[in-house]
PDB file of C-alpha atoms in Angstrom:
ATOM      1  CA  MET A   1     -28.036   2.918 -19.548  1.00  0.00           C
ATOM      2  CA  ALA A   2     -29.207   6.158 -17.959  1.00  0.00           C
ATOM      3  CA  ALA A   3     -31.082   4.310 -15.202  1.00  0.00           C
ATOM      4  CA  ASP A   4     -27.948   2.410 -14.196  1.00  0.00           C
ATOM      5  CA  HIS A   5     -25.915   5.601 -14.257  1.00  0.00           C
ATOM      6  CA  ASP A   6     -28.437   7.338 -11.994  1.00  0.00           C
ATOM      7  CA  ALA A   7     -28.501   4.330  -9.654  1.00  0.00           C
ATOM      8  CA  ALA A   8     -24.717   4.296  -9.417  1.00  0.00           C
ATOM      9  CA  ALA A   9     -24.657   8.038  -8.736  1.00  0.00           C
ATOM     10  CA  SER A  10     -27.249   7.742  -5.970  1.00  0.00           C
ATOM     11  CA  PHE A  11     -25.245   4.909  -4.397  1.00  0.00           C
ATOM     12  CA  ASP A  12     -22.040   6.969  -4.508  1.00  0.00           C
ATOM     13  CA  GLY A  13     -23.778   9.674  -2.480  1.00  0.00           C
ATOM     14  CA  LEU A  14     -24.488   7.124   0.258  1.00  0.00           C
ATOM     15  CA  ARG A  15     -21.159   5.301   0.050  1.00  0.00           C
ATOM     16  CA  PRO A  16     -19.381   7.274   2.857  1.00  0.00           C
ATOM     17  CA  THR A  17     -22.186   6.588   5.354  1.00  0.00           C
ATOM     18  CA  LEU A  18     -22.371   2.942   4.340  1.00  0.00           C
ATOM     19  CA  PHE A  19     -18.618   2.595   4.742  1.00  0.00           C
ATOM     20  CA  ARG A  20     -18.704   4.169   8.217  1.00  0.00           C
ATOM     21  CA  THR A  21     -21.460   1.744   9.216  1.00  0.00           C
ATOM     22  CA  ALA A  22     -19.535  -1.276   7.939  1.00  0.00           C
ATOM     23  CA  TYR A  23     -16.210  -0.144   9.405  1.00  0.00           C
ATOM     24  CA  ARG A  24     -17.692   0.426  12.851  1.00  0.00           C
ATOM     25  CA  MET A  25     -19.229  -3.038  12.728  1.00  0.00           C
ATOM     26  CA  LEU A  26     -16.114  -4.836  11.466  1.00  0.00           C
ATOM     27  CA  GLY A  27     -13.105  -2.740  12.538  1.00  0.00           C
ATOM     28  CA  SER A  28     -11.484  -3.522   9.187  1.00  0.00           C
ATOM     29  CA  VAL A  29     -11.128  -1.063   6.312  1.00  0.00           C
ATOM     30  CA  ALA A  30     -10.654  -3.805   3.727  1.00  0.00           C
ATOM     31  CA  ASP A  31     -13.644  -5.824   4.963  1.00  0.00           C
ATOM     32  CA  ALA A  32     -15.813  -2.699   5.119  1.00  0.00           C
ATOM     33  CA  GLU A  33     -14.880  -1.800   1.550  1.00  0.00           C
ATOM     34  CA  ASP A  34     -15.731  -5.350   0.422  1.00  0.00           C
ATOM     35  CA  VAL A  35     -19.109  -5.157   2.141  1.00  0.00           C
ATOM     36  CA  VAL A  36     -19.928  -1.816   0.540  1.00  0.00           C
ATOM     37  CA  GLN A  37     -18.934  -3.115  -2.884  1.00  0.00           C
ATOM     38  CA  ASP A  38     -21.122  -6.182  -2.370  1.00  0.00           C
ATOM     39  CA  ALA A  39     -23.986  -3.873  -1.398  1.00  0.00           C
ATOM     40  CA  PHE A  40     -23.412  -1.894  -4.611  1.00  0.00           C
ATOM     41  CA  ILE A  41     -23.691  -5.062  -6.696  1.00  0.00           C
ATOM     42  CA  ARG A  42     -26.945  -5.981  -4.944  1.00  0.00           C
ATOM     43  CA  TRP A  43     -28.252  -2.429  -5.401  1.00  0.00           C
ATOM     44  CA  MET A  44     -27.599  -2.505  -9.128  1.00  0.00           C
ATOM     45  CA  ALA A  45     -29.320  -5.904  -9.447  1.00  0.00           C
ATOM     46  CA  ALA A  46     -32.358  -4.955  -7.322  1.00  0.00           C
ATOM     47  CA  ASP A  47     -35.774  -3.869  -8.531  1.00  0.00           C
ATOM     48  CA  ARG A  48     -35.161  -0.261  -7.537  1.00  0.00           C
ATOM     49  CA  SER A  49     -38.671   0.828  -8.583  1.00  0.00           C
ATOM     50  CA  ALA A  50     -39.962  -1.056  -5.516  1.00  0.00           C
ATOM     51  CA  ILE A  51     -37.457   0.572  -3.129  1.00  0.00           C
ATOM     52  CA  HIS A  52     -38.921   3.742  -1.612  1.00  0.00           C
ATOM     53  CA  GLU A  53     -36.096   4.492   0.828  1.00  0.00           C
ATOM     54  CA  PRO A  54     -32.747   3.648  -0.771  1.00  0.00           C
ATOM     55  CA  GLN A  55     -30.714   4.619   2.300  1.00  0.00           C
ATOM     56  CA  ALA A  56     -32.726   2.363   4.609  1.00  0.00           C
ATOM     57  CA  PHE A  57     -32.591  -0.473   2.077  1.00  0.00           C
ATOM     58  CA  LEU A  58     -28.824  -0.200   1.659  1.00  0.00           C
ATOM     59  CA  ARG A  59     -28.259   0.145   5.400  1.00  0.00           C
ATOM     60  CA  ARG A  60     -30.138  -3.140   5.879  1.00  0.00           C
ATOM     61  CA  VAL A  61     -28.064  -4.818   3.180  1.00  0.00           C
ATOM     62  CA  VAL A  62     -24.784  -3.577   4.682  1.00  0.00           C
ATOM     63  CA  MET A  63     -25.725  -4.523   8.226  1.00  0.00           C
ATOM     64  CA  ARG A  64     -26.783  -8.034   7.251  1.00  0.00           C
ATOM     65  CA  LEU A  65     -23.563  -8.540   5.309  1.00  0.00           C
ATOM     66  CA  CYS A  66     -21.617  -7.314   8.345  1.00  0.00           C
ATOM     67  CA  LEU A  67     -23.433  -9.711  10.656  1.00  0.00           C
ATOM     68  CA  ASP A  68     -22.429 -12.577   8.357  1.00  0.00           C
ATOM     69  CA  GLN A  69     -18.819 -11.333   8.347  1.00  0.00           C
ATOM     70  CA  LEU A  70     -18.643 -11.022  12.127  1.00  0.00           C
ATOM     71  CA  LYS A  71     -19.245 -14.732  12.624  1.00  0.00           C
ATOM     72  CA  SER A  72     -15.905 -15.584  11.035  1.00  0.00           C
ATOM     73  CA  ALA A  73     -14.158 -12.409  12.235  1.00  0.00           C
ATOM     74  CA  ARG A  74     -14.875 -13.210  15.891  1.00  0.00           C
ATOM     75  CA  ARG A  75     -13.357 -16.665  15.465  1.00  0.00           C
ATOM     76  CA  ARG A  76     -10.208 -15.160  13.940  1.00  0.00           C
ATOM     77  CA  ARG A  77      -9.857 -12.662  16.790  1.00  0.00           C
ATOM     78  CA  GLU A  78     -10.121 -15.394  19.425  1.00  0.00           C
ATOM     79  CA  VAL A  79      -6.755 -16.752  18.216  1.00  0.00           C
ATOM     80  CA  TYR A  80      -5.202 -13.391  17.261  1.00  0.00           C
ATOM     81  CA  PRO A  81      -1.585 -13.098  18.513  1.00  0.00           C
ATOM     82  CA  GLY A  82      -1.452 -10.267  21.044  1.00  0.00           C
ATOM     83  CA  PRO A  83      -3.813  -7.292  21.431  1.00  0.00           C
ATOM     84  CA  TRP A  84      -6.259  -6.747  18.567  1.00  0.00           C
ATOM     85  CA  LEU A  85      -6.801  -3.149  17.424  1.00  0.00           C
ATOM     86  CA  PRO A  86      -9.080  -1.911  14.644  1.00  0.00           C
ATOM     87  CA  GLU A  87      -7.432  -0.991  11.375  1.00  0.00           C
ATOM     88  CA  PRO A  88      -6.499   2.672  11.785  1.00  0.00           C
ATOM     89  CA  VAL A  89      -8.361   5.339   9.858  1.00  0.00           C
ATOM     90  CA  VAL A  90      -6.214   8.452   9.477  1.00  0.00           C
ATOM     91  CA  GLU A  91      -8.485  11.458   9.178  1.00  0.00           C
ATOM     92  CA  ALA A  92      -7.866  14.283   6.742  1.00  0.00           C
ATOM     93  CA  GLN A  93      -7.132  17.699   8.210  1.00  0.00           C
ATOM     94  CA  ASP A  94     -10.565  19.095   7.345  1.00  0.00           C
ATOM     95  CA  ASP A  95     -12.515  16.012   8.527  1.00  0.00           C
ATOM     96  CA  ASP A  96     -14.732  16.265  11.578  1.00  0.00           C
ATOM     97  CA  ILE A  97     -13.207  14.465  14.557  1.00  0.00           C
ATOM     98  CA  ASP A  98     -14.943  11.098  14.817  1.00  0.00           C
ATOM     99  CA  ASP A  99     -16.816  10.584  18.077  1.00  0.00           C
ATOM    100  CA  VAL A 100     -16.625   6.798  17.679  1.00  0.00           C
ATOM    101  CA  THR A 101     -13.093   6.660  18.994  1.00  0.00           C
ATOM    102  CA  LEU A 102     -10.679   3.745  18.991  1.00  0.00           C
ATOM    103  CA  PRO A 103     -11.301   2.851  22.676  1.00  0.00           C
ATOM    104  CA  LEU A 104     -15.032   2.587  21.982  1.00  0.00           C
ATOM    105  CA  MET A 105     -14.407   0.361  18.968  1.00  0.00           C
ATOM    106  CA  MET A 106     -12.296  -1.900  21.167  1.00  0.00           C
ATOM    107  CA  ALA A 107     -15.110  -1.985  23.742  1.00  0.00           C
ATOM    108  CA  LEU A 108     -17.579  -2.978  21.023  1.00  0.00           C
ATOM    109  CA  GLU A 109     -15.579  -6.187  20.590  1.00  0.00           C
ATOM    110  CA  ARG A 110     -17.143  -7.385  23.864  1.00  0.00           C
ATOM    111  CA  LEU A 111     -20.621  -7.341  22.320  1.00  0.00           C
ATOM    112  CA  SER A 112     -22.446 -10.022  20.402  1.00  0.00           C
ATOM    113  CA  PRO A 113     -22.985  -9.184  16.701  1.00  0.00           C
ATOM    114  CA  LEU A 114     -26.654  -8.289  17.259  1.00  0.00           C
ATOM    115  CA  GLU A 115     -25.843  -6.131  20.306  1.00  0.00           C
ATOM    116  CA  ARG A 116     -23.189  -4.363  18.289  1.00  0.00           C
ATOM    117  CA  ALA A 117     -25.616  -3.752  15.423  1.00  0.00           C
ATOM    118  CA  ALA A 118     -28.337  -2.367  17.712  1.00  0.00           C
ATOM    119  CA  PHE A 119     -25.873  -0.134  19.561  1.00  0.00           C
ATOM    120  CA  ILE A 120     -24.271   1.279  16.412  1.00  0.00           C
ATOM    121  CA  LEU A 121     -27.556   1.877  14.615  1.00  0.00           C
ATOM    122  CA  HIS A 122     -29.331   3.453  17.612  1.00  0.00           C
ATOM    123  CA  ASP A 123     -26.641   5.104  19.745  1.00  0.00           C
ATOM    124  CA  VAL A 124     -24.281   6.142  16.948  1.00  0.00           C
ATOM    125  CA  PHE A 125     -26.561   6.808  13.983  1.00  0.00           C
ATOM    126  CA  GLY A 126     -29.797   7.608  15.835  1.00  0.00           C
ATOM    127  CA  ILE A 127     -31.891   5.029  13.961  1.00  0.00           C
ATOM    128  CA  GLY A 128     -35.265   4.188  15.536  1.00  0.00           C
ATOM    129  CA  PHE A 129     -35.978   0.739  16.897  1.00  0.00           C
ATOM    130  CA  ASP A 130     -38.679   0.013  14.308  1.00  0.00           C
ATOM    131  CA  GLU A 131     -36.135   0.449  11.527  1.00  0.00           C
ATOM    132  CA  ILE A 132     -33.491  -1.502  13.494  1.00  0.00           C
ATOM    133  CA  ALA A 133     -36.012  -4.337  13.830  1.00  0.00           C
ATOM    134  CA  ARG A 134     -36.464  -4.470  10.055  1.00  0.00           C
ATOM    135  CA  THR A 135     -32.695  -4.350   9.595  1.00  0.00           C
ATOM    136  CA  ILE A 136     -31.642  -7.192  11.895  1.00  0.00           C
ATOM    137  CA  GLY A 137     -34.804  -9.293  11.873  1.00  0.00           C
ATOM    138  CA  ARG A 138     -35.879  -8.847  15.487  1.00  0.00           C
ATOM    139  CA  ASP A 139     -38.933  -7.122  16.948  1.00  0.00           C
ATOM    140  CA  PRO A 140     -38.534  -3.536  18.250  1.00  0.00           C
ATOM    141  CA  ALA A 141     -38.714  -4.559  21.921  1.00  0.00           C
ATOM    142  CA  ALA A 142     -35.904  -7.068  21.422  1.00  0.00           C
ATOM    143  CA  CYS A 143     -33.834  -4.426  19.620  1.00  0.00           C
ATOM    144  CA  ARG A 144     -34.344  -1.997  22.472  1.00  0.00           C
ATOM    145  CA  GLN A 145     -33.168  -4.688  24.896  1.00  0.00           C
ATOM    146  CA  LEU A 146     -30.130  -5.457  22.724  1.00  0.00           C
ATOM    147  CA  ALA A 147     -29.104  -1.792  22.675  1.00  0.00           C
ATOM    148  CA  SER A 148     -29.620  -1.468  26.427  1.00  0.00           C
ATOM    149  CA  ARG A 149     -27.574  -4.573  27.118  1.00  0.00           C
ATOM    150  CA  ALA A 150     -24.848  -3.340  24.787  1.00  0.00           C
ATOM    151  CA  ARG A 151     -24.721   0.013  26.568  1.00  0.00           C
ATOM    152  CA  ALA A 152     -24.326  -1.731  29.924  1.00  0.00           C
ATOM    153  CA  ASN A 153     -21.637  -4.090  28.599  1.00  0.00           C
ATOM    154  CA  VAL A 154     -19.591  -1.368  26.951  1.00  0.00           C
ATOM    155  CA  ARG A 155     -19.573   0.871  30.040  1.00  0.00           C
ATOM    156  CA  THR A 156     -17.385   3.310  28.132  1.00  0.00           C
ATOM    157  CA  PRO A 157     -18.362   6.924  27.572  1.00  0.00           C
ATOM    158  CA  ARG A 158     -18.488   8.093  23.996  1.00  0.00           C
ATOM    159  CA  PRO A 159     -17.009  11.555  24.401  1.00  0.00           C
ATOM    160  CA  ARG A 160     -15.865  13.713  21.585  1.00  0.00           C
ATOM    161  CA  PHE A 161     -12.259  14.749  21.939  1.00  0.00           C
ATOM    162  CA  ASP A 162     -12.561  17.600  24.438  1.00  0.00           C
ATOM    163  CA  LEU A 163      -9.460  19.589  23.469  1.00  0.00           C
ATOM    164  CA  PRO A 164      -9.033  21.798  20.426  1.00  0.00           C
ATOM    165  CA  ARG A 165      -7.602  19.873  17.493  1.00  0.00           C
ATOM    166  CA  GLU A 166      -4.422  21.924  17.575  1.00  0.00           C
ATOM    167  CA  ARG A 167      -3.806  21.176  21.255  1.00  0.00           C
ATOM    168  CA  GLY A 168      -4.303  17.464  20.698  1.00  0.00           C
ATOM    169  CA  LEU A 169      -1.742  17.465  17.908  1.00  0.00           C
ATOM    170  CA  GLN A 170       0.661  19.500  20.057  1.00  0.00           C
ATOM    171  CA  ILE A 171       0.501  16.822  22.754  1.00  0.00           C
ATOM    172  CA  ALA A 172       1.043  14.151  20.097  1.00  0.00           C
ATOM    173  CA  ALA A 173       4.108  16.017  18.810  1.00  0.00           C
ATOM    174  CA  ALA A 174       5.494  16.422  22.334  1.00  0.00           C
ATOM    175  CA  PHE A 175       4.962  12.716  23.029  1.00  0.00           C
ATOM    176  CA  PHE A 176       6.682  11.760  19.777  1.00  0.00           C
ATOM    177  CA  ALA A 177       9.694  13.957  20.548  1.00  0.00           C
ATOM    178  CA  ALA A 178      10.065  12.776  24.155  1.00  0.00           C
ATOM    179  CA  SER A 179       9.609   9.090  23.358  1.00  0.00           C
ATOM    180  CA  ARG A 180      12.076   9.138  20.482  1.00  0.00           C
ATOM    181  CA  ARG A 181      14.832  10.938  22.363  1.00  0.00           C
ATOM    182  CA  GLY A 182      14.267   8.921  25.538  1.00  0.00           C
ATOM    183  CA  ASP A 183      13.282  11.850  27.740  1.00  0.00           C
ATOM    184  CA  MET A 184      11.746   9.867  30.598  1.00  0.00           C
ATOM    185  CA  SER A 185      11.128  12.955  32.710  1.00  0.00           C
ATOM    186  CA  ALA A 186       9.058  14.573  29.960  1.00  0.00           C
ATOM    187  CA  LEU A 187       7.199  11.325  29.309  1.00  0.00           C
ATOM    188  CA  GLN A 188       6.422  10.873  33.001  1.00  0.00           C
ATOM    189  CA  SER A 189       4.845  14.314  33.081  1.00  0.00           C
ATOM    190  CA  MET A 190       2.602  13.443  30.105  1.00  0.00           C
ATOM    191  CA  LEU A 191       1.383   9.994  31.142  1.00  0.00           C
ATOM    192  CA  ALA A 192      -1.396   9.210  33.591  1.00  0.00           C
ATOM    193  CA  ALA A 193      -0.699   6.883  36.507  1.00  0.00           C
ATOM    194  CA  ASP A 194      -3.013   4.252  34.997  1.00  0.00           C
ATOM    195  CA  VAL A 195      -1.879   4.674  31.392  1.00  0.00           C
ATOM    196  CA  SER A 196      -2.295   1.610  29.156  1.00  0.00           C
ATOM    197  CA  VAL A 197      -0.255   0.738  26.073  1.00  0.00           C
ATOM    198  CA  TYR A 198      -1.709  -1.519  23.368  1.00  0.00           C
ATOM    199  CA  ALA A 199       0.437  -2.613  20.431  1.00  0.00           C
ATOM    200  CA  ASP A 200      -0.908  -4.673  17.533  1.00  0.00           C
ATOM    201  CA  GLY A 201       1.825  -6.396  15.554  1.00  0.00           C
ATOM    202  CA  GLY A 202      -0.414  -9.254  14.459  1.00  0.00           C
ATOM    203  CA  GLY A 203       2.417 -11.722  14.996  1.00  0.00           C
ATOM    204  CA  LYS A 204       4.177 -10.174  11.996  1.00  0.00           C
ATOM    205  CA  LYS A 205       5.995  -7.289  13.675  1.00  0.00           C
ATOM    206  CA  SER A 206       7.517  -7.151  17.143  1.00  0.00           C
ATOM    207  CA  SER A 207       5.159  -5.850  19.830  1.00  0.00           C
ATOM    208  CA  PRO A 208       4.234  -6.674  23.445  1.00  0.00           C
ATOM    209  CA  ARG A 209       1.970  -9.718  23.556  1.00  0.00           C
ATOM    210  CA  LYS A 210      -0.128  -8.190  26.346  1.00  0.00           C
ATOM    211  CA  PRO A 211      -1.230  -4.628  27.134  1.00  0.00           C
ATOM    212  CA  ILE A 212       1.218  -2.685  29.285  1.00  0.00           C
ATOM    213  CA  VAL A 213      -0.670  -1.160  32.212  1.00  0.00           C
ATOM    214  CA  GLY A 214       0.541   1.506  34.637  1.00  0.00           C
ATOM    215  CA  LEU A 215       3.047   4.337  34.543  1.00  0.00           C
ATOM    216  CA  VAL A 216       6.054   2.365  35.815  1.00  0.00           C
ATOM    217  CA  ASP A 217       5.788  -0.374  33.189  1.00  0.00           C
ATOM    218  CA  ALA A 218       4.949   2.111  30.428  1.00  0.00           C
ATOM    219  CA  LEU A 219       8.118   4.086  31.216  1.00  0.00           C
ATOM    220  CA  LYS A 220      10.186   0.875  31.238  1.00  0.00           C
ATOM    221  CA  LEU A 221       8.826   0.010  27.807  1.00  0.00           C
ATOM    222  CA  HIS A 222       9.645   3.445  26.397  1.00  0.00           C
ATOM    223  CA  GLU A 223      13.081   3.395  27.973  1.00  0.00           C
ATOM    224  CA  ALA A 224      13.798   0.154  26.099  1.00  0.00           C
ATOM    225  CA  LEU A 225      12.316   1.547  22.897  1.00  0.00           C
ATOM    226  CA  ALA A 226      14.462   4.680  23.200  1.00  0.00           C
ATOM    227  CA  ARG A 227      17.580   2.517  22.895  1.00  0.00           C
ATOM    228  CA  LEU A 228      16.236   1.205  19.596  1.00  0.00           C
ATOM    229  CA  PHE A 229      15.384   4.704  18.404  1.00  0.00           C
ATOM    230  CA  ALA A 230      18.922   5.819  19.209  1.00  0.00           C
ATOM    231  CA  ARG A 231      20.229   3.284  16.685  1.00  0.00           C
ATOM    232  CA  ALA A 232      17.553   3.865  14.039  1.00  0.00           C
ATOM    233  CA  MET A 233      15.386   6.959  14.444  1.00  0.00           C
ATOM    234  CA  SER A 234      11.733   7.022  13.429  1.00  0.00           C
ATOM    235  CA  ARG A 235      10.711   9.158  10.480  1.00  0.00           C
ATOM    236  CA  ILE A 236       7.527  11.136  11.020  1.00  0.00           C
ATOM    237  CA  VAL A 237       5.115  10.936   8.107  1.00  0.00           C
ATOM    238  CA  ARG A 238       2.386  13.147   9.538  1.00  0.00           C
ATOM    239  CA  PHE A 239       0.598  14.157  12.705  1.00  0.00           C
ATOM    240  CA  ALA A 240      -3.124  13.507  12.421  1.00  0.00           C
ATOM    241  CA  PHE A 241      -6.232  12.287  14.168  1.00  0.00           C
ATOM    242  CA  ILE A 242      -6.506   8.500  14.023  1.00  0.00           C
ATOM    243  CA  ASN A 243      -9.881   6.967  14.819  1.00  0.00           C
ATOM    244  CA  GLY A 244     -10.886  10.163  16.605  1.00  0.00           C
ATOM    245  CA  LEU A 245      -7.678  10.423  18.670  1.00  0.00           C
ATOM    246  CA  PRO A 246      -4.626  12.644  18.120  1.00  0.00           C
ATOM    247  CA  GLY A 247      -1.535  10.780  17.021  1.00  0.00           C
ATOM    248  CA  PHE A 248       0.981  10.275  14.262  1.00  0.00           C
ATOM    249  CA  VAL A 249       2.075   8.040  11.423  1.00  0.00           C
ATOM    250  CA  THR A 250       5.745   7.012  11.337  1.00  0.00           C
ATOM    251  CA  VAL A 251       8.171   4.853   9.452  1.00  0.00           C
ATOM    252  CA  GLU A 252      10.340   3.076  11.985  1.00  0.00           C
ATOM    253  CA  GLY A 253      14.026   2.357  11.590  1.00  0.00           C
ATOM    254  CA  GLU A 254      13.545  -1.048  10.030  1.00  0.00           C
ATOM    255  CA  GLY A 255      11.094   0.412   7.495  1.00  0.00           C
ATOM    256  CA  THR A 256       7.954  -0.571   9.388  1.00  0.00           C
ATOM    257  CA  LEU A 257       4.970   1.704   8.878  1.00  0.00           C
ATOM    258  CA  GLN A 258       3.253   2.414  12.199  1.00  0.00           C
ATOM    259  CA  THR A 259       0.379   4.457  13.576  1.00  0.00           C
ATOM    260  CA  THR A 260       0.196   5.744  17.151  1.00  0.00           C
ATOM    261  CA  ALA A 261      -3.014   7.170  18.638  1.00  0.00           C
ATOM    262  CA  LEU A 262      -3.280   8.798  22.065  1.00  0.00           C
ATOM    263  CA  ARG A 263      -6.265   8.919  24.374  1.00  0.00           C
ATOM    264  CA  ILE A 264      -6.018  12.142  26.378  1.00  0.00           C
ATOM    265  CA  GLU A 265      -8.079  12.950  29.459  1.00  0.00           C
ATOM    266  CA  ASP A 266      -7.639  16.061  31.591  1.00  0.00           C
ATOM    267  CA  GLY A 267      -4.482  16.920  29.679  1.00  0.00           C
ATOM    268  CA  THR A 268      -2.696  13.614  30.323  1.00  0.00           C
ATOM    269  CA  ILE A 269      -2.267  10.551  28.138  1.00  0.00           C
ATOM    270  CA  THR A 270      -4.308   7.626  29.444  1.00  0.00           C
ATOM    271  CA  GLY A 271      -4.040   5.303  26.447  1.00  0.00           C
ATOM    272  CA  ILE A 272      -1.444   4.634  23.741  1.00  0.00           C
ATOM    273  CA  TYR A 273      -2.565   2.558  20.751  1.00  0.00           C
ATOM    274  CA  VAL A 274       0.090   1.401  18.280  1.00  0.00           C
ATOM    275  CA  VAL A 275      -0.656  -0.525  15.084  1.00  0.00           C
ATOM    276  CA  ARG A 276       2.315  -2.267  13.439  1.00  0.00           C
ATOM    277  CA  ASN A 277       0.610  -5.167  11.673  1.00  0.00           C
ATOM    278  CA  PRO A 278       1.359  -4.516   7.977  1.00  0.00           C
ATOM    279  CA  ASP A 279      -1.895  -6.183   6.919  1.00  0.00           C
ATOM    280  CA  LYS A 280      -3.782  -3.421   8.738  1.00  0.00           C
ATOM    281  CA  LEU A 281      -1.724  -0.586   7.267  1.00  0.00           C
ATOM    282  CA  ARG A 282      -1.938  -1.176   3.529  1.00  0.00           C
ATOM    283  CA  HIS A 283      -4.551   1.531   3.040  1.00  0.00           C
ATOM    284  CA  VAL A 284      -2.552   3.924   5.242  1.00  0.00           C
ATOM    285  CA  ALA A 285       0.574   3.328   3.152  1.00  0.00           C
ATOM    286  CA  GLY A 286      -1.330   4.268   0.018  1.00  0.00           C
ATOM    287  CA  GLU A 287      -2.736   7.429   1.573  1.00  0.00           C
ATOM    288  CA  THR A 288       0.203   8.810   3.513  1.00  0.00           C
ATOM    289  CA  VAL A 289       3.565   7.503   2.374  1.00  0.00           C
ATOM    290  CA  HIS A 290       5.023   8.889  -0.806  1.00  0.00           C
TER     291      HIS A 290
END
């Protein structure tokens, strides 16, 4: 039917924004895709003649589905083995650099589902509190309070990456080269004194069970890793921005697909975020490894 075709086409135009909303709420590509597909089914079954603002309607549907998902997701993360990182999104070369970076997504994990919804809708997407109230079923004053409380709890700036894209990728390439050949002097010059290393193996791939904090311990970790690289060198798949941060995708010696993202401040690396959990890399394997 022509009406269904037109409805599907109008939904497809909104799909990228709906996916970004769901992904920022859930931190999971697969779960975000499921939510968007569920929203599509509801859109096709709805009385669309009574819907005057399709984008607002679909945003409400997606957000409510995400709030339902977060109840079970938060329980799973409470027993997650080791550091939890969002599923990495590897950005195409011509994509805009995302200003909702990986560190901010990790900080959002500290929020309640409603705080997270209010923060994302207002601070990220610029949605007014009247619309947020209709979306999450609270009055505007309560939504304003939720967003304010979320902002205070996150206490993390939301900066865009402040170096040119090319410079960020140059630093990523230099870090890759130094870490793989075990050049501790070069690594020491790149890393901040308070650098933190987070590695998410999900209990399925080897990784530190706690974040590594501080330059001394970070260098010890990379010195140990360099011995492994000497026996089985990483293969670079591509350098790219990952969740708004410069980094790279590799295949490690044992065949493990891995993403590494670097938070860079004032020219030095302050955060290293490594995802090794194969469950979180299925979509990356399909996009990047041939």
